[in-house]
Amino acid sequence: MSDFDSVVSRYLAVWNETDPAARRKRIDDLFADDVRYVDPMAAVSGREALDGLVGAVQQQFPGLTFSLGTKVDGHHDQARFTWHLGAVPGEPLVEGFDVAELDADGRIQRVLGFLDRVPA
């Protein structure tokens, strides 16, 4: 497993962690203090705001799981990957594409997200 594979695996684990205290620890371990997350539905800065966003998404889609869609592709300090959100097993309800940029310490500094498939 490459460093990028590990980072993305940990990233998806944050989105799947439903225990608030455990999720916050995962966020603090993986993301830079000034992390910036942007997708078509949200734009947040900082770990606290990211934690709130993840909790809100979990409330909107209870019981669904994020999983890796395609192989992680990375170079320099950035990785790109697709992801699925849905019941496992089952057809994904939402599909997306993210680019994560790492800082000098290997923490996620920025995420640029795109939604490829969303419910009607």
XYZ file of N, CA and C in Angstrom:
360
model
N 0.854 -1.179 0.000
C 0.000 0.000 0.000
C 0.896 1.237 0.000
N 0.652 2.143 -0.931
C 1.436 3.373 -0.996
C 0.991 4.335 0.100
N 1.790 5.378 0.311
C 1.398 6.410 1.267
C 0.064 7.037 0.861
N -0.130 7.254 -0.440
C -1.399 7.834 -0.908
C -2.560 6.893 -0.626
N -2.362 5.593 -0.835
C -3.418 4.622 -0.534
C -3.796 4.693 0.940
N -2.780 4.792 1.788
C -3.023 4.873 3.227
C -3.775 6.148 3.601
N -3.366 7.264 3.030
C -4.036 8.540 3.315
C -5.501 8.479 2.889
N -5.764 7.964 1.710
C -7.142 7.898 1.219
C -7.966 6.915 2.042
N -7.378 5.809 2.440
C -8.073 4.866 3.311
C -8.457 5.533 4.630
N -7.548 6.287 5.200
C -7.823 7.010 6.444
C -8.860 8.112 6.221
N -8.806 8.753 5.074
C -9.770 9.800 4.715
C -11.188 9.224 4.677
N -11.346 8.094 3.989
C -12.667 7.474 3.912
C -13.122 6.989 5.289
N -12.183 6.547 6.116
C -12.529 6.118 7.472
C -13.090 7.281 8.290
N -12.589 8.490 8.053
C -13.146 9.672 8.731
C -14.619 9.824 8.362
N -14.928 9.729 7.081
C -16.301 9.907 6.621
C -17.229 8.790 7.107
N -16.651 7.635 7.445
C -17.455 6.506 7.920
C -17.528 6.399 9.438
N -16.736 7.181 10.149
C -16.704 7.100 11.615
C -17.913 7.821 12.205
N -18.787 7.072 12.867
C -20.020 7.658 13.410
C -19.889 8.079 14.872
N -18.864 7.621 15.567
C -18.651 8.060 16.943
C -17.984 9.439 16.900
N -18.633 10.472 17.433
C -18.090 11.833 17.315
C -16.679 11.997 17.876
N -16.391 11.415 19.024
C -15.055 11.568 19.615
C -13.995 10.849 18.779
N -14.315 9.654 18.328
C -13.371 8.896 17.494
C -13.169 9.589 16.145
N -14.257 10.140 15.594
C -14.145 10.855 14.311
C -13.249 12.080 14.469
N -13.421 12.821 15.553
C -12.610 14.013 15.750
C -11.128 13.652 15.911
N -10.843 12.549 16.584
C -9.447 12.115 16.719
C -8.876 11.771 15.350
N -9.651 11.070 14.530
C -9.187 10.744 13.170
C -8.915 12.026 12.373
N -9.800 13.007 12.498
C -9.619 14.277 11.793
C -8.350 14.976 12.280
N -8.160 15.033 13.581
C -6.976 15.700 14.132
C -5.688 15.011 13.698
N -5.726 13.689 13.548
C -4.542 12.929 13.144
C -4.225 13.073 11.660
N -5.243 13.255 10.829
C -5.056 13.196 9.380
C -4.990 14.558 8.702
N -5.703 15.542 9.210
C -5.853 16.820 8.520
C -5.019 17.930 9.162
N -4.513 18.826 8.336
C -3.816 20.016 8.815
C -4.796 20.899 9.592
N -4.266 21.707 10.494
C -5.114 22.614 11.285
C -6.001 23.479 10.399
N -5.432 23.976 9.309
C -6.155 24.897 8.433
C -6.699 24.214 7.180
N -7.082 22.956 7.317
C -7.618 22.214 6.173
C -8.747 23.001 5.503
N -8.801 22.900 4.203
C -9.878 23.525 3.414
C -10.521 22.423 2.602
N -11.844 22.287 2.718
C -12.616 21.280 1.985
C -13.667 22.010 1.153
N -13.696 21.720 -0.153
C -14.652 22.371 -1.044
C -15.236 21.328 -1.982
N -16.561 21.294 -2.060
C -17.262 20.511 -3.079
C -18.472 21.327 -3.521
N -19.276 20.848 -4.466
C -20.387 21.663 -4.945
C -21.438 22.030 -3.882
N -21.464 21.274 -2.774
C -22.477 21.498 -1.750
C -21.945 22.199 -0.499
N -20.609 22.265 -0.356
C -20.042 22.796 0.891
C -18.666 23.387 0.656
N -18.311 24.312 1.512
C -16.961 24.877 1.544
C -16.672 25.213 2.999
N -15.700 24.498 3.588
C -15.379 24.719 4.996
C -13.872 24.833 5.173
N -13.482 25.508 6.244
C -12.071 25.654 6.603
C -11.889 25.282 8.062
N -10.842 24.532 8.351
C -10.508 24.140 9.714
C -11.093 22.793 10.092
N -10.441 22.178 11.047
C -10.856 20.841 11.498
C -12.249 20.828 12.113
N -12.562 21.845 12.892
C -13.879 21.910 13.549
C -14.993 21.948 12.506
N -14.828 22.785 11.507
C -15.850 22.897 10.456
C -15.936 21.610 9.638
N -14.800 20.983 9.372
C -14.818 19.712 8.642
C -15.546 18.644 9.445
N -15.282 18.589 10.733
C -15.970 17.634 11.605
C -17.480 17.859 11.546
N -17.902 19.104 11.596
C -19.332 19.411 11.505
C -19.921 18.991 10.174
N -19.180 19.187 9.099
C -19.652 18.790 7.777
C -19.823 17.280 7.691
N -18.832 16.536 8.159
C -18.913 15.074 8.106
C -20.124 14.599 8.913
N -20.324 15.162 10.099
C -21.490 14.793 10.911
C -22.798 15.094 10.207
N -22.877 16.223 9.515
C -24.096 16.595 8.788
C -24.358 15.638 7.633
N -23.311 15.243 6.928
C -23.479 14.283 5.822
C -23.959 12.943 6.373
N -23.411 12.525 7.493
C -23.852 11.262 8.094
C -25.321 11.325 8.509
N -25.772 12.474 8.979
C -27.191 12.625 9.331
C -28.072 12.604 8.090
N -27.581 13.162 6.994
C -28.345 13.195 5.752
C -28.444 11.814 5.109
N -27.405 10.982 5.290
C -27.346 9.655 4.667
C -27.059 8.589 5.723
N -27.959 8.411 6.697
C -27.687 7.472 7.790
C -27.548 6.031 7.281
N -26.555 5.343 7.856
C -26.365 3.935 7.537
C -25.624 3.652 6.240
N -25.303 4.696 5.473
C -24.585 4.484 4.217
C -23.081 4.573 4.472
N -22.314 3.946 3.591
C -20.867 3.833 3.765
C -20.137 4.402 2.563
N -19.049 5.118 2.834
C -18.151 5.582 1.782
C -17.151 4.472 1.473
N -16.902 4.250 0.187
C -15.904 3.264 -0.227
C -15.138 3.801 -1.430
N -13.956 3.256 -1.624
C -13.115 3.672 -2.739
C -13.719 3.186 -4.048
N -13.757 4.084 -5.031
C -14.312 3.717 -6.333
C -13.263 3.176 -7.279
N -12.165 3.886 -7.419
C -11.093 3.477 -8.320
C -9.767 3.537 -7.588
N -8.771 3.007 -8.213
C -7.416 3.024 -7.672
C -6.975 4.472 -7.421
N -6.264 4.680 -6.326
C -5.737 6.002 -5.989
C -4.575 6.322 -6.932
N -4.585 7.520 -7.473
C -3.519 7.998 -8.350
C -2.904 9.223 -7.691
N -1.584 9.221 -7.515
C -0.965 10.350 -6.852
C 0.415 10.664 -7.373
N 0.798 11.901 -7.193
C 2.154 12.348 -7.474
C 2.426 13.594 -6.656
N 3.699 13.847 -6.418
C 4.136 14.973 -5.596
C 3.362 14.974 -4.283
N 2.542 15.960 -4.047
C 1.796 16.046 -2.786
C 0.291 15.970 -2.992
N -0.142 15.359 -4.093
C -1.579 15.303 -4.360
C -2.010 13.919 -4.828
N -3.227 13.576 -4.459
C -3.806 12.294 -4.848
C -5.211 12.531 -5.377
N -5.592 11.717 -6.359
C -6.971 11.781 -6.862
C -7.558 10.383 -6.796
N -8.872 10.353 -6.584
C -9.563 9.069 -6.439
C -11.066 9.295 -6.564
N -11.765 8.248 -6.916
C -13.223 8.309 -6.904
C -13.713 7.530 -5.690
N -14.913 7.852 -5.284
C -15.519 7.212 -4.125
C -16.999 6.970 -4.392
N -17.558 6.060 -3.621
C -18.983 5.739 -3.684
C -19.575 5.904 -2.286
N -20.841 6.279 -2.239
C -21.594 6.319 -0.987
C -22.852 5.510 -1.194
N -23.034 4.481 -0.364
C -24.230 3.662 -0.494
C -24.220 2.537 0.518
N -25.251 1.711 0.416
C -25.322 0.518 1.248
C -24.357 -0.507 0.673
N -23.710 -1.258 1.562
C -22.770 -2.283 1.110
C -23.314 -3.631 1.543
N -23.560 -4.576 0.646
C -23.414 -4.407 -0.802
C -24.596 -3.637 -1.372
N -24.431 -3.155 -2.560
C -25.509 -2.441 -3.230
C -24.983 -1.403 -4.184
N -25.874 -0.869 -4.967
C -25.545 0.179 -5.939
C -25.322 1.492 -5.189
N -24.245 2.231 -5.490
C -24.008 3.511 -4.805
C -25.126 4.512 -5.080
N -25.483 5.265 -4.066
C -26.461 6.336 -4.204
C -25.786 7.600 -4.737
N -24.540 7.837 -4.285
C -23.761 9.008 -4.676
C -22.375 8.530 -5.113
N -21.840 9.180 -6.151
C -20.472 8.914 -6.594
C -19.764 10.245 -6.757
N -18.480 10.260 -6.407
C -17.725 11.494 -6.508
C -16.268 11.273 -6.840
N -15.588 12.367 -7.039
C -14.177 12.401 -7.411
C -13.521 13.455 -6.534
N -12.471 13.097 -5.810
C -11.786 14.043 -4.937
C -10.311 14.138 -5.296
N -9.756 15.304 -5.046
C -8.318 15.529 -5.109
C -7.917 16.020 -3.722
N -6.966 15.319 -3.113
C -6.472 15.696 -1.792
C -5.025 16.161 -1.926
N -4.739 17.297 -1.321
C -3.387 17.847 -1.347
C -2.796 17.761 0.058
N -1.566 17.244 0.148
C -0.913 17.060 1.432
C 0.044 18.210 1.735
N 0.213 18.491 3.022
C 1.205 19.493 3.422
C 2.558 18.809 3.622
N 3.550 19.548 4.069
C 4.906 19.020 4.236
C 4.979 17.906 5.278
N 4.016 17.857 6.190
C 3.987 16.818 7.222
C 3.176 15.596 6.806
N 2.650 15.597 5.576
C 1.864 14.468 5.094
C 0.414 14.488 5.533
N -0.039 15.609 6.060
C -1.456 15.752 6.445
C -2.230 16.372 5.285
N -3.505 16.074 5.241
C -4.337 16.641 4.181
C -4.565 18.119 4.471
N -4.168 18.953 3.526
C -4.303 20.406 3.651
C -5.531 20.919 2.905
N -5.838 20.262 1.780
C -6.941 20.737 0.948
C -7.593 19.542 0.253
N -8.923 19.603 0.148
C -9.674 18.614 -0.618
C -10.574 19.366 -1.582
N -10.460 19.003 -2.845
C -11.344 19.534 -3.886
C -12.233 18.382 -4.329
N -13.515 18.503 -4.080
C -14.445 17.412 -4.350
C -15.400 17.749 -5.469
N -15.748 16.718 -6.221
C -16.712 16.838 -7.316
C -17.739 15.728 -7.171
N -18.988 16.049 -7.432
C -20.057 15.053 -7.347
C -20.421 14.613 -8.759
N -20.229 13.350 -9.042
C -20.505 12.816 -10.367
C -21.908 12.246 -10.509
N -22.444 11.757 -9.408
C -23.803 11.191 -9.420
C -24.446 11.459 -8.071
N -25.610 12.087 -8.102
C -26.342 12.410 -6.880
C -27.800 12.003 -7.053
N -28.505 11.770 -5.943
C -29.933 11.440 -6.054
C -30.717 12.581 -6.673
N -31.746 12.246 -7.382
C -32.590 13.254 -8.035
C -33.365 14.072 -7.036
